[in-house]
Tab-separated table of C-alpha atoms in Angstrom:
chain	number	residue	atom	x	y	z
A	1	MET	CA	184.019	-54.881	-172.671
A	2	VAL	CA	181.222	-53.068	-170.886
A	3	LYS	CA	180.030	-54.672	-167.655
A	4	ILE	CA	176.702	-56.518	-167.880
A	5	LEU	CA	174.943	-57.165	-164.576
A	6	ASN	CA	171.793	-59.188	-164.044
A	7	THR	CA	169.785	-58.729	-160.864
A	8	THR	CA	169.153	-62.492	-160.752
A	9	ASP	CA	172.870	-63.399	-160.687
A	10	LYS	CA	174.249	-64.561	-157.341
A	11	ASN	CA	177.158	-62.085	-157.598
A	12	PHE	CA	174.944	-59.111	-158.450
A	13	ASP	CA	175.211	-57.355	-155.069
A	14	LEU	CA	179.010	-57.450	-155.149
A	15	ASN	CA	179.194	-56.304	-158.770
A	16	PHE	CA	176.682	-53.525	-158.086
A	17	LYS	CA	178.718	-52.252	-155.126
A	18	ASN	CA	181.678	-51.875	-157.467
A	19	LEU	CA	179.595	-49.478	-159.589
A	20	LEU	CA	179.132	-47.283	-156.538
A	21	LYS	CA	182.845	-46.831	-155.953
A	22	LYS	CA	184.354	-43.381	-156.458
A	23	ARG	CA	185.881	-43.148	-159.901
A	24	ASP	CA	188.703	-40.787	-159.090
A	25	GLN	CA	191.051	-40.422	-156.183
A	26	ASP	CA	192.129	-37.248	-154.426
A	27	ASP	CA	195.551	-36.376	-155.759
A	28	LYS	CA	197.782	-35.080	-152.973
A	29	LYS	CA	200.313	-33.855	-155.527
A	30	ILE	CA	197.656	-31.645	-157.120
A	31	ASP	CA	196.567	-30.316	-153.720
A	32	LYS	CA	200.178	-29.418	-152.868
A	33	LYS	CA	200.727	-27.712	-156.223
A	34	VAL	CA	197.510	-25.740	-155.814
A	35	SER	CA	198.507	-24.775	-152.284
A	36	ASP	CA	201.761	-23.355	-153.671
A	37	ILE	CA	199.855	-21.401	-156.334
A	38	ILE	CA	197.536	-19.948	-153.698
A	39	LEU	CA	200.498	-18.902	-151.557
A	40	ASP	CA	202.121	-17.256	-154.577
A	41	VAL	CA	198.964	-15.227	-155.322
A	42	ARG	CA	198.624	-14.316	-151.653
A	43	ARG	CA	202.193	-12.967	-151.581
A	44	LYS	CA	202.633	-11.422	-155.023
A	45	SER	CA	199.083	-10.478	-156.000
A	46	ASP	CA	198.829	-9.258	-159.626
A	47	LYS	CA	202.404	-10.248	-160.470
A	48	ALA	CA	201.732	-13.855	-159.495
A	49	ILE	CA	198.605	-13.907	-161.676
A	50	ILE	CA	200.575	-12.582	-164.657
A	51	ASP	CA	203.431	-15.052	-164.196
A	52	LEU	CA	201.179	-18.071	-163.610
A	53	THR	CA	198.952	-17.209	-166.560
A	54	ASN	CA	201.936	-16.816	-168.874
A	55	LYS	CA	203.304	-20.128	-167.629
A	56	TYR	CA	200.201	-22.300	-167.801
A	57	ASP	CA	198.170	-20.663	-170.578
A	58	LYS	CA	201.080	-19.771	-172.867
A	59	LEU	CA	200.408	-16.051	-172.821
A	60	SER	CA	202.934	-13.249	-173.001
A	61	ALA	CA	201.204	-10.723	-170.772
A	62	LYS	CA	203.473	-7.936	-169.530
A	63	ASN	CA	200.922	-5.968	-167.554
A	64	PHE	CA	197.720	-6.979	-165.801
A	65	SER	CA	195.781	-4.941	-168.347
A	66	ASP	CA	196.716	-7.627	-170.894
A	67	LEU	CA	194.522	-10.056	-168.933
A	68	ILE	CA	191.437	-7.844	-168.929
A	69	VAL	CA	188.855	-8.466	-171.647
A	70	THR	CA	187.939	-5.145	-173.241
A	71	GLN	CA	184.559	-3.992	-174.505
A	72	ASP	CA	186.000	-3.985	-178.032
A	73	GLU	CA	186.872	-7.675	-177.657
A	74	LEU	CA	183.328	-8.424	-176.527
A	75	SER	CA	181.812	-6.542	-179.441
A	76	SER	CA	184.129	-8.110	-182.032
A	77	SER	CA	183.442	-11.584	-180.611
A	78	LEU	CA	179.699	-11.071	-180.926
A	79	ALA	CA	180.181	-9.855	-184.491
A	80	LYS	CA	181.976	-13.115	-185.358
A	81	VAL	CA	179.013	-15.235	-184.277
A	82	THR	CA	176.611	-16.279	-187.025
A	83	ASP	CA	173.033	-15.044	-186.872
A	84	LYS	CA	171.866	-18.632	-186.447
A	85	THR	CA	174.086	-19.219	-183.414
A	86	LYS	CA	173.238	-15.808	-182.002
A	87	THR	CA	169.547	-16.695	-182.191
A	88	SER	CA	170.212	-20.021	-180.454
A	89	LEU	CA	172.167	-18.337	-177.661
A	90	LYS	CA	169.424	-15.771	-177.119
A	91	LYS	CA	166.758	-18.464	-177.019
A	92	ALA	CA	168.756	-20.496	-174.502
A	93	ILE	CA	169.273	-17.433	-172.296
A	94	SER	CA	165.579	-16.556	-172.510
A	95	ARG	CA	164.359	-20.053	-171.595
A	96	ILE	CA	166.856	-20.510	-168.759
A	97	LYS	CA	166.004	-17.055	-167.390
A	98	ALA	CA	162.262	-17.799	-167.477
A	99	TYR	CA	162.761	-21.064	-165.572
A	100	HIS	CA	164.890	-19.487	-162.861
A	101	GLN	CA	162.498	-16.561	-162.429
A	102	LYS	CA	159.953	-19.114	-161.195
A	103	GLN	CA	162.306	-19.894	-158.290
A	104	MET	CA	162.344	-16.372	-156.853
A	105	PRO	CA	162.032	-16.624	-153.051
A	106	ARG	CA	159.568	-14.528	-151.076
A	107	ASN	CA	160.213	-12.706	-147.825
A	108	LEU	CA	158.196	-13.972	-144.879
A	109	MET	CA	156.861	-11.900	-141.982
A	110	TYR	CA	154.154	-12.997	-139.561
A	111	LYS	CA	152.975	-12.605	-135.953
A	112	ASP	CA	152.778	-15.778	-133.870
A	113	LYS	CA	150.215	-16.532	-131.147
A	114	GLU	CA	152.330	-14.712	-128.515
A	115	GLY	CA	152.326	-11.602	-130.683
A	116	ILE	CA	156.019	-11.907	-131.576
A	117	ILE	CA	156.964	-10.921	-135.103
A	118	LEU	CA	158.999	-13.562	-136.917
A	119	GLY	CA	160.167	-13.908	-140.465
A	120	GLY	CA	162.942	-14.194	-142.987
A	121	LEU	CA	164.438	-11.844	-145.556
A	122	TRP	CA	166.148	-12.955	-148.757
A	123	ASN	CA	168.973	-10.862	-150.193
A	124	PRO	CA	171.120	-11.631	-153.234
A	125	ILE	CA	174.813	-12.256	-152.714
A	126	GLU	CA	176.597	-9.004	-153.513
A	127	SER	CA	179.422	-10.377	-155.692
A	128	VAL	CA	180.065	-13.707	-157.403
A	129	GLY	CA	182.889	-15.120	-159.477
A	130	LEU	CA	182.067	-17.401	-162.386
A	131	TYR	CA	184.780	-19.734	-163.607
A	132	VAL	CA	184.335	-20.811	-167.224
A	133	PRO	CA	186.521	-23.748	-168.282
A	134	GLY	CA	188.391	-24.071	-171.528
A	135	GLY	CA	190.556	-21.930	-173.767
A	136	THR	CA	189.807	-22.225	-177.473
A	137	ALA	CA	187.363	-25.051	-176.675
A	138	GLY	CA	185.019	-22.795	-174.749
A	139	TYR	CA	181.743	-23.683	-173.078
A	140	PRO	CA	179.193	-20.880	-173.462
A	141	SER	CA	176.518	-23.167	-171.993
A	142	SER	CA	178.491	-23.357	-168.744
A	143	LEU	CA	178.717	-19.562	-168.583
A	144	ILE	CA	175.008	-19.133	-169.284
A	145	MET	CA	173.944	-21.690	-166.668
A	146	ASN	CA	176.006	-19.968	-163.976
A	147	ALA	CA	175.371	-16.368	-165.022
A	148	VAL	CA	171.634	-16.355	-165.680
A	149	PRO	CA	170.552	-17.185	-162.100
A	150	ALA	CA	172.999	-14.559	-160.818
A	151	ILE	CA	171.364	-11.979	-163.074
A	152	VAL	CA	167.841	-13.078	-162.120
A	153	ALA	CA	168.754	-12.976	-158.413
A	154	GLY	CA	170.011	-9.408	-158.761
A	155	VAL	CA	173.679	-9.983	-157.913
A	156	GLU	CA	175.347	-6.571	-158.178
A	157	ARG	CA	178.803	-7.683	-159.325
A	158	ILE	CA	179.420	-10.651	-161.607
A	159	VAL	CA	183.048	-11.468	-162.420
A	160	VAL	CA	184.027	-13.983	-165.081
A	161	THR	CA	187.398	-15.694	-165.346
A	162	VAL	CA	188.154	-17.830	-168.378
A	163	PRO	CA	191.489	-19.218	-169.537
A	164	ALA	CA	192.852	-17.977	-172.845
A	165	THR	CA	195.067	-19.922	-175.209
A	166	ASN	CA	197.746	-17.874	-176.953
A	167	GLY	CA	196.012	-14.731	-175.736
A	168	LYS	CA	192.578	-15.515	-177.119
A	169	VAL	CA	189.370	-16.550	-175.396
A	170	ASN	CA	186.734	-18.572	-177.215
A	171	SER	CA	184.540	-16.159	-179.209
A	172	LEU	CA	181.295	-17.860	-178.192
A	173	VAL	CA	182.086	-17.388	-174.515
A	174	LEU	CA	182.820	-13.680	-174.976
A	175	ALA	CA	179.791	-13.259	-177.234
A	176	SER	CA	177.650	-14.804	-174.510
A	177	CYS	CA	179.145	-12.391	-171.972
A	178	LYS	CA	178.130	-9.533	-174.262
A	179	LEU	CA	174.580	-10.880	-174.635
A	180	LEU	CA	174.327	-11.343	-170.871
A	181	GLY	CA	175.650	-7.857	-170.134
A	182	ILE	CA	178.674	-9.067	-168.155
A	183	LYS	CA	181.510	-6.533	-168.294
A	184	GLU	CA	184.166	-7.665	-165.785
A	185	ILE	CA	186.023	-10.526	-167.456
A	186	TYR	CA	189.601	-11.741	-167.007
A	187	LYS	CA	191.744	-14.058	-169.136
A	188	ILE	CA	192.788	-16.198	-166.190
A	189	GLY	CA	192.377	-19.938	-165.683
A	190	GLY	CA	193.238	-22.705	-163.291
A	191	ALA	CA	193.838	-22.496	-159.550
A	192	GLN	CA	195.251	-18.989	-159.929
A	193	ALA	CA	191.855	-17.736	-161.140
A	194	ILE	CA	190.118	-19.211	-158.099
A	195	ALA	CA	192.789	-17.678	-155.854
A	196	ALA	CA	192.316	-14.251	-157.449
A	197	LEU	CA	188.552	-14.433	-156.939
A	198	ALA	CA	188.798	-15.702	-153.364
A	199	LEU	CA	191.661	-13.531	-152.096
A	200	GLY	CA	191.437	-10.530	-154.356
A	201	THR	CA	194.463	-8.856	-155.932
A	202	LYS	CA	195.505	-5.242	-156.506
A	203	THR	CA	193.294	-5.220	-159.601
A	204	ILE	CA	190.568	-7.759	-158.834
A	205	SER	CA	188.334	-7.231	-155.827
A	206	LYS	CA	187.520	-10.499	-154.075
A	207	VAL	CA	184.070	-12.029	-154.445
A	208	ASP	CA	181.696	-13.572	-151.926
A	209	LYS	CA	181.003	-16.854	-153.718
A	210	ILE	CA	182.542	-18.805	-156.607
A	211	PHE	CA	180.635	-20.835	-159.179
A	212	GLY	CA	181.608	-22.959	-162.155
A	213	PRO	CA	183.281	-26.248	-163.067
A	214	GLY	CA	186.932	-26.790	-163.914
A	215	ASN	CA	189.758	-29.299	-163.949
A	216	ALA	CA	191.340	-31.043	-160.946
A	217	TYR	CA	193.356	-27.910	-160.088
A	218	VAL	CA	190.252	-25.735	-160.052
A	219	ALA	CA	188.395	-28.287	-157.927
A	220	SER	CA	191.279	-28.464	-155.463
A	221	ALA	CA	191.447	-24.669	-155.187
A	222	LYS	CA	187.718	-24.439	-154.541
A	223	LYS	CA	188.020	-27.031	-151.785
A	224	GLN	CA	190.919	-25.179	-150.196
A	225	PHE	CA	189.021	-21.876	-150.214
A	226	PHE	CA	185.790	-23.285	-148.823
A	227	GLY	CA	184.988	-21.155	-145.791
A	228	THR	CA	186.989	-18.188	-147.069
A	229	VAL	CA	184.373	-17.745	-149.772
A	230	GLY	CA	181.251	-19.659	-150.653
A	231	ILE	CA	181.496	-22.266	-153.384
A	232	ASP	CA	178.767	-23.894	-155.420
A	233	MET	CA	179.933	-27.508	-155.450
A	234	ILE	CA	182.897	-29.702	-156.347
A	235	ALA	CA	182.170	-31.104	-159.785
A	236	GLY	CA	183.108	-34.722	-160.399
A	237	PRO	CA	182.960	-36.864	-163.542
A	238	SER	CA	179.677	-36.826	-165.477
A	239	GLU	CA	177.047	-39.540	-165.089
A	240	ILE	CA	173.973	-40.715	-166.934
A	241	LEU	CA	171.591	-43.536	-166.111
A	242	VAL	CA	168.967	-44.509	-168.670
A	243	ILE	CA	165.941	-46.636	-167.814
A	244	ALA	CA	164.676	-47.981	-171.132
A	245	ASP	CA	162.319	-50.690	-172.354
A	246	SER	CA	162.544	-52.548	-175.646
A	247	LYS	CA	160.134	-50.172	-177.407
A	248	ASN	CA	162.945	-47.631	-177.722
A	249	ASN	CA	165.130	-47.147	-180.751
A	250	PRO	CA	168.441	-48.684	-179.549
A	251	ASP	CA	170.376	-46.021	-181.489
A	252	HIS	CA	168.683	-43.292	-179.438
A	253	ILE	CA	169.612	-44.913	-176.145
A	254	ALA	CA	173.162	-45.648	-177.292
A	255	ILE	CA	173.944	-42.065	-178.250
A	256	ASP	CA	172.332	-40.804	-175.039
A	257	LEU	CA	174.772	-42.965	-173.082
A	258	LEU	CA	177.691	-41.668	-175.116
A	259	SER	CA	176.571	-38.057	-174.670
A	260	GLN	CA	178.040	-38.269	-171.174
A	261	ALA	CA	180.786	-40.786	-171.866
A	262	GLU	CA	182.370	-38.315	-174.308
A	263	HIS	CA	182.865	-35.795	-171.488
A	264	ASP	CA	185.584	-37.590	-169.587
A	265	LYS	CA	187.358	-40.934	-169.338
A	266	LEU	CA	186.001	-41.119	-165.789
A	267	ALA	CA	182.388	-40.460	-166.844
A	268	GLN	CA	179.869	-43.209	-166.203
A	269	ALA	CA	176.996	-44.282	-168.452
A	270	ILE	CA	174.585	-46.963	-167.252
A	271	LEU	CA	171.625	-48.614	-168.984
A	272	VAL	CA	168.879	-50.287	-166.956
A	273	THR	CA	166.496	-52.445	-168.991
A	274	ASP	CA	164.260	-55.460	-168.592
A	275	ASN	CA	165.103	-56.913	-171.992
A	276	PHE	CA	168.422	-58.664	-172.636
A	277	ASP	CA	168.031	-58.714	-176.440
A	278	PHE	CA	167.391	-54.960	-176.419
A	279	SER	CA	170.501	-54.391	-174.311
A	280	LYS	CA	172.589	-56.259	-176.889
A	281	LYS	CA	171.239	-53.993	-179.636
A	282	VAL	CA	172.137	-50.920	-177.586
A	283	ILE	CA	175.656	-52.204	-176.956
A	284	GLN	CA	176.060	-52.913	-180.651
A	285	SER	CA	174.893	-49.397	-181.475
A	286	VAL	CA	177.330	-47.921	-178.931
A	287	HIS	CA	180.191	-49.716	-180.691
A	288	SER	CA	178.965	-48.387	-184.028
A	289	TYR	CA	178.811	-44.796	-182.770
A	290	LEU	CA	182.251	-45.102	-181.185
A	291	LYS	CA	183.686	-45.423	-184.688
A	292	LYS	CA	182.083	-42.141	-185.760
A	293	ILE	CA	182.166	-39.557	-182.980
A	294	GLU	CA	185.112	-37.179	-182.664
A	295	ARG	CA	185.762	-37.881	-178.977
A	296	LYS	CA	185.825	-41.627	-179.572
A	297	ILE	CA	188.959	-42.279	-177.482
A	298	ILE	CA	187.539	-40.579	-174.390
A	299	ALA	CA	184.074	-42.117	-174.831
A	300	LYS	CA	185.462	-45.608	-175.447
A	301	SER	CA	187.590	-45.487	-172.306
A	302	SER	CA	184.630	-44.268	-170.236
A	303	TRP	CA	182.253	-46.889	-171.617
A	304	GLU	CA	184.617	-49.833	-171.257
A	305	ASN	CA	185.962	-48.943	-167.810
A	306	TYR	CA	182.953	-47.443	-166.072
A	307	GLY	CA	179.904	-48.116	-168.245
A	308	ALA	CA	177.401	-50.808	-167.321
A	309	VAL	CA	174.229	-52.524	-168.410
A	310	ILE	CA	171.878	-53.771	-165.699
A	311	ILE	CA	169.278	-56.355	-166.657
A	312	CYS	CA	166.339	-56.407	-164.258
A	313	GLN	CA	163.084	-58.333	-164.175
A	314	ASP	CA	160.913	-55.258	-163.785
A	315	LEU	CA	161.768	-51.623	-164.525
A	316	MET	CA	159.707	-50.219	-161.673
A	317	SER	CA	161.528	-52.405	-159.164
A	318	SER	CA	164.849	-51.093	-160.491
A	319	ILE	CA	164.221	-47.700	-158.858
A	320	ASP	CA	165.789	-48.958	-155.623
A	321	LEU	CA	169.024	-49.427	-157.598
A	322	VAL	CA	168.640	-46.000	-159.175
A	323	ASN	CA	168.327	-44.364	-155.761
A	324	LYS	CA	171.539	-46.051	-154.648
A	325	LEU	CA	173.358	-44.918	-157.775
A	326	ALA	CA	171.968	-41.357	-157.328
A	327	PRO	CA	172.848	-40.354	-160.891
A	328	GLU	CA	173.602	-36.846	-162.047
A	329	HIS	CA	171.283	-37.365	-165.033
A	330	LEU	CA	168.406	-39.855	-165.161
A	331	GLU	CA	166.472	-40.611	-168.336
A	332	ILE	CA	163.233	-42.610	-168.093
A	333	ALA	CA	162.468	-43.749	-171.626
A	334	VAL	CA	159.165	-45.605	-171.225
A	335	ASP	CA	155.516	-45.028	-172.157
A	336	GLN	CA	154.354	-43.585	-168.822
A	337	PRO	CA	157.479	-42.180	-167.211
A	338	LYS	CA	155.642	-40.092	-164.603
A	339	ARG	CA	154.705	-43.331	-162.821
A	340	PHE	CA	158.318	-43.587	-161.697
A	341	LEU	CA	158.607	-40.110	-160.171
A	342	LYS	CA	157.044	-40.921	-156.805
A	343	LYS	CA	159.680	-43.568	-156.110
A	344	ILE	CA	162.733	-41.629	-157.287
A	345	LYS	CA	164.506	-39.975	-154.344
A	346	ASN	CA	168.050	-39.417	-155.595
A	347	ALA	CA	168.763	-37.872	-158.991
A	348	GLY	CA	170.251	-34.562	-160.084
A	349	ALA	CA	167.935	-34.075	-163.070
A	350	ILE	CA	165.214	-36.307	-164.491
A	351	PHE	CA	164.282	-36.493	-168.175
A	352	LEU	CA	160.924	-38.082	-168.969
A	353	GLY	CA	159.937	-40.011	-172.078
A	354	ARG	CA	161.485	-41.241	-175.292
A	355	TYR	CA	161.966	-37.767	-176.766
A	356	THR	CA	163.743	-36.032	-173.894
A	357	PRO	CA	167.472	-36.689	-174.225
A	358	GLU	CA	169.654	-35.397	-171.407
A	359	ALA	CA	171.469	-33.105	-173.839
A	360	ILE	CA	168.349	-30.946	-174.278
A	361	GLY	CA	168.791	-30.019	-170.624
A	362	ASP	CA	172.431	-29.128	-171.149
A	363	TYR	CA	171.600	-26.260	-173.454
A	364	ILE	CA	168.090	-24.957	-173.721
A	365	ALA	CA	165.306	-26.693	-171.779
A	366	GLY	CA	165.433	-24.297	-168.816
A	367	PRO	CA	166.578	-26.058	-165.618
A	368	ASN	CA	170.207	-25.671	-164.651
A	369	HIS	CA	172.693	-28.202	-165.974
A	370	VAL	CA	175.080	-27.768	-163.026
A	371	LEU	CA	174.219	-30.931	-161.091
A	372	PRO	CA	175.513	-33.084	-158.221
A	373	THR	CA	177.870	-35.885	-159.255
A	374	ASP	CA	179.635	-38.799	-157.533
A	375	ARG	CA	176.394	-39.964	-155.838
A	376	THR	CA	176.040	-36.602	-154.076
A	377	ALA	CA	172.456	-36.339	-155.368
A	378	ARG	CA	171.730	-38.318	-152.188
A	379	PHE	CA	172.083	-35.100	-150.215
A	380	SER	CA	172.433	-32.155	-152.603
A	381	SER	CA	170.616	-30.462	-155.463
A	382	GLY	CA	171.471	-28.935	-158.788
A	383	LEU	CA	172.367	-25.268	-159.040
A	384	ASN	CA	169.335	-23.029	-158.578
A	385	LEU	CA	168.370	-19.446	-157.882
A	386	LEU	CA	168.573	-19.831	-154.084
A	387	ASP	CA	172.308	-20.535	-154.406
A	388	TYR	CA	172.704	-16.838	-155.252
A	389	PHE	CA	170.778	-15.668	-152.195
A	390	LYS	CA	171.351	-15.661	-148.452
A	391	ARG	CA	168.545	-15.565	-145.900
A	392	SER	CA	168.356	-13.518	-142.706
A	393	SER	CA	165.891	-14.460	-139.993
A	394	VAL	CA	163.904	-11.705	-138.273
A	395	VAL	CA	162.619	-11.552	-134.672
A	396	GLN	CA	160.811	-8.669	-132.922
A	397	CYS	CA	159.556	-8.762	-129.335
A	398	ASN	CA	157.947	-5.981	-127.345
A	399	LYS	CA	157.912	-5.351	-123.591
A	400	GLU	CA	154.752	-7.388	-123.187
A	401	ASN	CA	155.323	-10.497	-125.270
A	402	ILE	CA	158.983	-10.990	-124.310
A	403	ASN	CA	157.555	-12.046	-120.933
A	404	ARG	CA	155.591	-14.835	-122.594
A	405	ILE	CA	158.720	-16.664	-123.785
A	406	GLY	CA	161.550	-14.985	-121.898
A	407	ASN	CA	161.449	-16.995	-118.654
A	408	ASP	CA	161.941	-20.249	-120.539
A	409	ALA	CA	164.872	-18.744	-122.422
A	410	VAL	CA	166.398	-17.581	-119.115
A	411	ASN	CA	166.049	-21.064	-117.657
A	412	LEU	CA	167.775	-22.639	-120.678
A	413	ALA	CA	170.587	-20.072	-120.592
A	414	TYR	CA	171.314	-20.811	-116.910
A	415	GLU	CA	171.214	-24.561	-117.650
A	416	GLU	CA	173.937	-24.000	-120.255
A	417	GLY	CA	175.967	-21.958	-117.821
A	418	LEU	CA	175.741	-18.783	-119.894
A	419	GLN	CA	174.911	-16.152	-117.280
A	420	ALA	CA	175.226	-13.086	-119.534
A	421	HIS	CA	172.775	-14.657	-121.966
A	422	ALA	CA	170.300	-15.140	-119.152
A	423	LEU	CA	170.777	-11.652	-117.719
A	424	SER	CA	170.356	-9.966	-121.126
A	425	ILE	CA	166.840	-11.404	-121.247
A	426	GLU	CA	166.071	-11.237	-117.539
A	427	CYS	CA	166.743	-7.508	-117.283
A	428	ARG	CA	163.921	-6.888	-119.750
A	429	LEU	CA	161.327	-9.051	-118.026
A	430	LYS	CA	158.669	-7.840	-115.633
A	431	ILE	CA	159.670	-9.070	-112.191
A	432	LYS	CA	156.666	-10.433	-110.351
């Protein structure tokens, strides 16, 4: 049974704290296994990639060339896609590109009151690796969300790794690569793909930053390589929190909750409402949908173990609870949803109104669907264009204005006991 919490119950605080608990535990066995895989790739390079791919993805690659996606494969994959789906993919790419173009940073250069030139320059990362999860069950939306901002930012080299099952990669993923103009693609999955991207091999040049979600092995590898390369984030189980009043169609709210519950048994779907009778209708609808959807076993486990319904006296006052939960996805299904925005501090993505289901953001709305999970929206943001840039600060003094700030810098350097620092400034100052 799904948990039902009421803010007026005496045990509410304790029950609410249980909702905040991490839903998965770090698996030391996985970390050790991934560490061994990384060591193998470090020592044996291409050979390790071939052996590990054959072992885990059931391939029969003899040479590394068997793991490289050819231009013919890309073209044939695009040819397999229906015109309808092709149109949908192009529209999604176009909308997501337009949204991210609005985030383009601007260089800054100015002269301060001392006449010193200060500023900052933005440059795209030179090479990125995009991990796309899944074999035959591919996720073109994941590829698009990670690739489009890289393209908009002007990243010179974009490398895609995607696991293949029995030698084949999902056609939609490869078709999307073709539409996006990505040419360097490898049939490699798991921790070995992350190792290849981070370390480089005889065939694959290493990248500067790695993006994309994956299973526990991928997440562990990304954690272990943090600092060697940049990483986007460590993706945890999906989350959705829906604030809804009784004017909503309970079927709409129910399927919105299940849209995340079907992702993973550890996913969490929470309804916040001020109407107990409405909550019962939603729960009833959830049970009805669970009999119909294909991923019913996963969704049922998620809903019963981690789902929750919170009954509050006033929806606006519930925002304090929302900020503590810091959900990956937040739907506000009320008449005037913008009223809530000023109070919301922690949420990965916010969907306003009764006709904005979270799923529209997963595919085509425009903003990125790669979002902070596990309450990390308290301190981090969803993937955006700036993640594909790095910023360099700029300072220029001349022989006059260095004297206006230099003596203070010299004093601070001597206070820290760094004599060479002090002297490097002092030798340029006018001695009075």
